[in-house]
Coordinates of N, CA and C in Angstrom, one line a residue:
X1 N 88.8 41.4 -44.2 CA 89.6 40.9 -43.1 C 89.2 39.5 -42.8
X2 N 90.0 38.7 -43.0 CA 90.0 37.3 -42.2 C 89.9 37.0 -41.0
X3 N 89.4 36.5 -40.2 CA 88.9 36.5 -38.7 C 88.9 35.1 -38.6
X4 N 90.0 34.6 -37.7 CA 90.0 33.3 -37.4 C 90.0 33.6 -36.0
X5 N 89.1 32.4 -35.2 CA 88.8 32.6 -33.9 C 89.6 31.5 -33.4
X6 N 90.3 32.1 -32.4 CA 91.4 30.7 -31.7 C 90.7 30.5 -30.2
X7 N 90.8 29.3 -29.8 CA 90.3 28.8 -29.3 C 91.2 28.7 -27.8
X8 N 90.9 29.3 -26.3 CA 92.0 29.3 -25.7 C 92.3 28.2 -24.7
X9 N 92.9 28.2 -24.1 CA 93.2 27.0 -22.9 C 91.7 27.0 -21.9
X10 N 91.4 28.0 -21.5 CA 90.7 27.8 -20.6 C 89.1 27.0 -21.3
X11 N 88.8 27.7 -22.4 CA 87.5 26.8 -24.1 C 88.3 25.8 -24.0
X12 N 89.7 25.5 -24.3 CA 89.7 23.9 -24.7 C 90.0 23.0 -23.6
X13 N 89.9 23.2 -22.1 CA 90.1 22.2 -21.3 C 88.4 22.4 -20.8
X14 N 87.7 23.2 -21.2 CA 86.1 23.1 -20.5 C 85.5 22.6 -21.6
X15 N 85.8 22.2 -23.0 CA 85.5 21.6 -23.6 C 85.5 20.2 -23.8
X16 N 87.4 20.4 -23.3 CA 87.4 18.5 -23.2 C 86.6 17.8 -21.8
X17 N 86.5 18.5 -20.7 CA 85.7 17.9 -19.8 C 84.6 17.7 -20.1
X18 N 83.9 18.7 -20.7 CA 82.4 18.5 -20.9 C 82.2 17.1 -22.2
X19 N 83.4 17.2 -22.8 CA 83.1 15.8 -23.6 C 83.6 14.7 -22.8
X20 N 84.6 14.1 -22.2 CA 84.9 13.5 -21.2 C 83.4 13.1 -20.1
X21 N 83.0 14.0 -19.8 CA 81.7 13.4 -18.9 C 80.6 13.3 -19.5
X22 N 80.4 13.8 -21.1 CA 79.3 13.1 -21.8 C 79.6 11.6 -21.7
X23 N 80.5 11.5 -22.6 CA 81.0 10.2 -22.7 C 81.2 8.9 -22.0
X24 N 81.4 9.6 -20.3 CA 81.4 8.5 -19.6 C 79.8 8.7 -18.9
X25 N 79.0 9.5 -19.1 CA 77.8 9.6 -18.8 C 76.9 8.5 -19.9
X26 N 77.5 8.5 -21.1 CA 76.8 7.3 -22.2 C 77.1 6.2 -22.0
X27 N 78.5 5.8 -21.2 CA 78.7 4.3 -21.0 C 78.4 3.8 -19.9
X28 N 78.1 4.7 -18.7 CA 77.1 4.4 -17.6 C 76.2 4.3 -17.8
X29 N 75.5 4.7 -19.0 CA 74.0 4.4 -19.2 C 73.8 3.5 -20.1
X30 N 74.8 2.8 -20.9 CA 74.6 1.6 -22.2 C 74.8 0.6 -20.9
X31 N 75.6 0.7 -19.7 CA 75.6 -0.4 -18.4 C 74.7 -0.5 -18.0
X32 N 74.0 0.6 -17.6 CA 72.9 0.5 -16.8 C 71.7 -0.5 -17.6
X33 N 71.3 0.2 -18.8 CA 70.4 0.0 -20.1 C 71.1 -1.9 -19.9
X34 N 72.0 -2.5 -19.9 CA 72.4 -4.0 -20.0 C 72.3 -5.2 -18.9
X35 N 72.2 -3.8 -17.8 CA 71.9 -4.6 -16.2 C 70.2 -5.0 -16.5
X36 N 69.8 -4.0 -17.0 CA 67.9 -4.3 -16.5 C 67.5 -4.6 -18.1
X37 N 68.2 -5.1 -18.8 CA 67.7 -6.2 -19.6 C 68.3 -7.4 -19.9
X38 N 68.9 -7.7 -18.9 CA 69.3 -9.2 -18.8 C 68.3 -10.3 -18.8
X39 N 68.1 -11.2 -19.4 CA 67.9 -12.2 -19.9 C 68.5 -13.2 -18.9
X40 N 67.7 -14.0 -17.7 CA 68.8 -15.2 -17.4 C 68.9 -16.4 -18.2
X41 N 69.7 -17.3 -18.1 CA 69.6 -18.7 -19.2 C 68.9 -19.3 -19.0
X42 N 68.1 -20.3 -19.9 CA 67.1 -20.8 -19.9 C 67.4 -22.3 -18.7
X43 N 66.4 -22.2 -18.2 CA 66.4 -23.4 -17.2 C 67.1 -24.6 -17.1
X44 N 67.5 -25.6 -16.5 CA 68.6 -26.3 -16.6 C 67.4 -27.6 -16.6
X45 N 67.1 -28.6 -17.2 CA 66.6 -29.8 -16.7 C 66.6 -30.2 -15.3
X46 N 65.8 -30.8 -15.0 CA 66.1 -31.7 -13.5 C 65.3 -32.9 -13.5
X47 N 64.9 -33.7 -14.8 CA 64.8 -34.8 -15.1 C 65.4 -35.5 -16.3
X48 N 65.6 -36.4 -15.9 CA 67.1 -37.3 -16.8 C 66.2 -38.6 -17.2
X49 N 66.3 -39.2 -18.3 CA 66.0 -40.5 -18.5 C 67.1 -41.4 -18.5
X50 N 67.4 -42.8 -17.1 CA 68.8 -43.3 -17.2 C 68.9 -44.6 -17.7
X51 N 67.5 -44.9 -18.7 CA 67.5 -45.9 -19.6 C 66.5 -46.9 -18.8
X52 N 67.2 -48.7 -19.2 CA 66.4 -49.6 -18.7 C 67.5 -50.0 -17.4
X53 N 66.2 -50.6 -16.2 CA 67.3 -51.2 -15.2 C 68.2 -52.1 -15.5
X54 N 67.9 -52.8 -16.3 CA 69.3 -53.8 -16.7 C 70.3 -52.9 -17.0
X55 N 70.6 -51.8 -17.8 CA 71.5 -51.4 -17.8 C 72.4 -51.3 -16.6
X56 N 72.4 -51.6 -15.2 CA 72.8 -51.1 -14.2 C 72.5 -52.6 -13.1
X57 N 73.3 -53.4 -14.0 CA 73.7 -54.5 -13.1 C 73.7 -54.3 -11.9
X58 N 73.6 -55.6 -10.6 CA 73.8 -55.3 -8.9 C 75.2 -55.4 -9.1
X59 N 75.6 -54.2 -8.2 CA 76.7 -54.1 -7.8 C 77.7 -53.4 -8.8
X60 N 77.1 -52.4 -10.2 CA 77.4 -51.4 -10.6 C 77.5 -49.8 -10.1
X61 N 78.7 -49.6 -10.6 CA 78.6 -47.8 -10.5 C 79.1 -47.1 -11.9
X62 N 77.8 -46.3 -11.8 CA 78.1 -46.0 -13.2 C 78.1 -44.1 -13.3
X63 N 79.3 -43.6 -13.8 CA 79.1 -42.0 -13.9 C 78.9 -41.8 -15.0
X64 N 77.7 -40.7 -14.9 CA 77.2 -40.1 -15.7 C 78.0 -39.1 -15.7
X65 N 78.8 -38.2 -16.7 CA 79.4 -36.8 -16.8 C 78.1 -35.5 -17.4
X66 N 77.2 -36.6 -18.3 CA 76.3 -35.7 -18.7 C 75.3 -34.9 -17.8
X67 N 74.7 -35.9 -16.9 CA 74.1 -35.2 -15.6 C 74.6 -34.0 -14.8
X68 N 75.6 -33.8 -14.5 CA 76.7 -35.2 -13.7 C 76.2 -35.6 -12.1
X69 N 76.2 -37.1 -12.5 CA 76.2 -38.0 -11.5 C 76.7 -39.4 -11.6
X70 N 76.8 -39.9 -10.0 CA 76.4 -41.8 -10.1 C 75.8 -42.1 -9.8
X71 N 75.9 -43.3 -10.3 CA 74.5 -44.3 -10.3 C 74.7 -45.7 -9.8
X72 N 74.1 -46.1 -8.6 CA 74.8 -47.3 -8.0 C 73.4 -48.2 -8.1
X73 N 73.6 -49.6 -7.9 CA 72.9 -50.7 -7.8 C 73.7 -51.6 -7.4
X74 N 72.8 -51.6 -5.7 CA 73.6 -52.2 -4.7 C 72.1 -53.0 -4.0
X75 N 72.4 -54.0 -4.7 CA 71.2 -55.5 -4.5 C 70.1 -54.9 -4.9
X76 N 69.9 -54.1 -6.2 CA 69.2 -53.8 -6.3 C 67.8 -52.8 -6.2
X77 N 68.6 -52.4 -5.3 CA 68.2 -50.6 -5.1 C 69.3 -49.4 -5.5
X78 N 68.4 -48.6 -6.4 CA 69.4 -47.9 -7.2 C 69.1 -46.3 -6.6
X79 N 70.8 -46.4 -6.2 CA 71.1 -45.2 -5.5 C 71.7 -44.0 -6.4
X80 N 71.8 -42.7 -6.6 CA 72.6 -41.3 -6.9 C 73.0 -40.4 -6.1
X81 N 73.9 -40.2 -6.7 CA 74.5 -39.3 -5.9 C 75.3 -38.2 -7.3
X82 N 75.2 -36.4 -6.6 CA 75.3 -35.9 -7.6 C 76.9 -35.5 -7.5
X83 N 77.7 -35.3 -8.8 CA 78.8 -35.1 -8.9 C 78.9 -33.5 -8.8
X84 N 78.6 -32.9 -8.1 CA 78.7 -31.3 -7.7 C 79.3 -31.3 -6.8
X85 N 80.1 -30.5 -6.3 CA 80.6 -30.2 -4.9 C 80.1 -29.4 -4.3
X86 N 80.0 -29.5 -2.8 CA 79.3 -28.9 -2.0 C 79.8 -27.8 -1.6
X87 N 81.2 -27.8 -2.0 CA 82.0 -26.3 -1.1 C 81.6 -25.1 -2.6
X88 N 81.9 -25.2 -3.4 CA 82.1 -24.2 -4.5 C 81.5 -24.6 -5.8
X89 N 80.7 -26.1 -5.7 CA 80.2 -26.1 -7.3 C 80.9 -26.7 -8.3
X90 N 81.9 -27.0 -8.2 CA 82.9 -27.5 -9.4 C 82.2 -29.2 -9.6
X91 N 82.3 -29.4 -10.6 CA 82.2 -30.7 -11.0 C 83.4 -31.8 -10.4
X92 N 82.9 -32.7 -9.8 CA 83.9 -33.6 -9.1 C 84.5 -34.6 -10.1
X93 N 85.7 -35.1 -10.1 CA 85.2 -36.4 -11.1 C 86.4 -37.4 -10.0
X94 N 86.2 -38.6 -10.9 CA 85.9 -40.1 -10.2 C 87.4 -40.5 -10.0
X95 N 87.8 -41.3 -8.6 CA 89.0 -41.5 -8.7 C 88.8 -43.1 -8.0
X96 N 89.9 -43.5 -7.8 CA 89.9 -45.0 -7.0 C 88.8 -45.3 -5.5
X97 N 89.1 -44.2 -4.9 CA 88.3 -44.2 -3.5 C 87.1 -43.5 -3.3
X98 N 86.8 -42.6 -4.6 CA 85.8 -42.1 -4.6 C 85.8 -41.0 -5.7
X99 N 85.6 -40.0 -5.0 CA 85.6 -38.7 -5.7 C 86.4 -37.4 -5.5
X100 N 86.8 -36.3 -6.2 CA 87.8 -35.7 -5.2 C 87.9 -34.7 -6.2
X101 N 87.3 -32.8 -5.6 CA 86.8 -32.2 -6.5 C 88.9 -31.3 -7.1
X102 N 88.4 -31.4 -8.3 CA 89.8 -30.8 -9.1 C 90.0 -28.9 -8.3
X103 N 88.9 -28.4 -8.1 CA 89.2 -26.9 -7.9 C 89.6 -26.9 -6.5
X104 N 89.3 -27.2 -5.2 CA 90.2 -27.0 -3.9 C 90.3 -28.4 -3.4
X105 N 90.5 -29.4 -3.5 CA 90.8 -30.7 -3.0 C 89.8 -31.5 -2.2
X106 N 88.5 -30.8 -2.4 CA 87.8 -31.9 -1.2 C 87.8 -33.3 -1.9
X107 N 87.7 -33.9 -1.3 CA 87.8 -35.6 -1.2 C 86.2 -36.5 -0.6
X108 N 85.7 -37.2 -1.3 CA 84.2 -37.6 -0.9 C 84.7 -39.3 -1.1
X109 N 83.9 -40.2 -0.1 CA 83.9 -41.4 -0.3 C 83.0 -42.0 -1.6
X110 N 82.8 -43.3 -2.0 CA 82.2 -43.6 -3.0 C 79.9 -43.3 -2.1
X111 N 80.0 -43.0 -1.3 CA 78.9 -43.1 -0.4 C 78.6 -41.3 -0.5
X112 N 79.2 -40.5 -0.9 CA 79.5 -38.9 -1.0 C 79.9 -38.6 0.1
X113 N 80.5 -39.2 1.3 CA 80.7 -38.4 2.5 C 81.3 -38.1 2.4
X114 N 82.0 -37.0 3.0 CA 83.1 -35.9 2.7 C 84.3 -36.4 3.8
X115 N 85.8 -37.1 3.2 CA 86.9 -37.5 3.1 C 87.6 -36.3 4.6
X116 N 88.0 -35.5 3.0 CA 89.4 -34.5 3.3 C 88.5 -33.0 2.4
X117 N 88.2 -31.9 3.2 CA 87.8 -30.5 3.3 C 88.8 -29.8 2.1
X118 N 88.4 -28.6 1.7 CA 87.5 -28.1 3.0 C 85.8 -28.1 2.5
X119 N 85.3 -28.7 1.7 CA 84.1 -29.0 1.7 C 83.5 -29.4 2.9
X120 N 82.5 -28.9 3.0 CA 81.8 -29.2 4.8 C 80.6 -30.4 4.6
X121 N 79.6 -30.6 3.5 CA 78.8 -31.1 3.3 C 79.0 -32.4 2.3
X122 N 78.4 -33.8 2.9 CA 78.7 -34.2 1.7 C 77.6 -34.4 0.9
X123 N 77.4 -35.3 -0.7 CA 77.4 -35.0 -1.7 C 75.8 -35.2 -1.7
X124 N 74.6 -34.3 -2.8 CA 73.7 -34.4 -2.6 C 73.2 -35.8 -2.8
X125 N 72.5 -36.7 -2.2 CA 71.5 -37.8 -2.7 C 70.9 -37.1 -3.8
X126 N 70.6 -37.8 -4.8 CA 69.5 -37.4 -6.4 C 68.3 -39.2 -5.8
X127 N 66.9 -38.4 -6.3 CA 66.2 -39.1 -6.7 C 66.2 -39.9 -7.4
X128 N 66.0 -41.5 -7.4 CA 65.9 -41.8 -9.1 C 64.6 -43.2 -8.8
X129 N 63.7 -42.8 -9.9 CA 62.4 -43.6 -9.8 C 62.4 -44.8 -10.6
X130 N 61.9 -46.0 -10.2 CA 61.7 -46.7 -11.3 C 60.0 -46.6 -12.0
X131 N 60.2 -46.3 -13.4 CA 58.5 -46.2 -14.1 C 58.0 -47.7 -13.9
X132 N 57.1 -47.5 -14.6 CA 56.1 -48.9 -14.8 C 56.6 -49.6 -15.9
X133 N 57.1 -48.9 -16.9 CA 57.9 -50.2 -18.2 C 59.2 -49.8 -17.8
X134 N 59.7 -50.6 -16.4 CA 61.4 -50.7 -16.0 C 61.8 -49.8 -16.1
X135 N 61.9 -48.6 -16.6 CA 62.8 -47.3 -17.2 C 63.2 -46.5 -16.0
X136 N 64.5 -45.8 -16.0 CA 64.9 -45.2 -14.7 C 64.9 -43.8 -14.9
X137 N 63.7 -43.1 -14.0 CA 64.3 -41.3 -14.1 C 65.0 -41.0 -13.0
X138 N 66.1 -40.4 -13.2 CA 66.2 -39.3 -11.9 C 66.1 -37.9 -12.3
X139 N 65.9 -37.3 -11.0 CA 65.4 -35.9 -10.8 C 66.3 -35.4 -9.6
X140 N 66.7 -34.4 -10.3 CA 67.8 -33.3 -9.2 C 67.4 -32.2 -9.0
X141 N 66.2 -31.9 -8.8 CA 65.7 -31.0 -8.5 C 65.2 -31.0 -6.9

């Protein structure tokens, strides 16, 4: 006699549950397993070399996109200011009157003060040193 075993509703819906919550029991745990071996990215610089001072005539402004920053020489003391916005982070970039970030409209003078919001703060001052053989670092840290 041939004996085939059939399998009934009540076996095949406690079957498919029990695989149903293996399964999402394995992908909560490949999540889990991916939260606690995260890796953060490797540290960001916060020293720049911005060449020789001649490069930065009196009464230059010069944007860096690579930093991002400007770079002013105003009689000869050389000012920065960083191209970051203060409301949310976006990179600002350069317009006639100043600056004026593309992601919510804040507006900064060429001095970083904050124009038109809704950014509340204006723009960070950056260090910038002069070495002993003329060369310019800044530091945004």
């Amino acid at each position: 006699m041939n004996k085939t075993t059939r399998l009934s509703r009540r076996d095949f819906i406690k079957l498919s549950t029990n695989v149903l919550f293996g399964l999402s029991g394995l992908l909560g745990l490949s999540g889990l397993i991916r939260y606690f071996s995260y890796l953060p990215a490797t540290e960001t610089p916060t020293e720049f070399d911005l060449g020789d001072v001649a490069s930065y005539p009196i009464g230059s402004r010069t944007v860096r996109s690579d930093i991002p920053a400007v770079i002013y020489n105003r009689q000869g003391e050389i000012l920065a200011y960083s191209l970051v916005c203060t409301h949310l982070g976006c990179t600002i970039e350069n317009n006639d009157n100043g600056f004026a970030c593309p992601c919510h409209g804040s507006q900064f003078d060429r001095d970083g003060v904050v124009l038109e919001g809704p950014a509340q703060k204006p723009l960070k001052r950056l260090r910038v040193e002069v070495l002993e053989n003329n060369m310019l670092r800044l530091y945004t840290g």
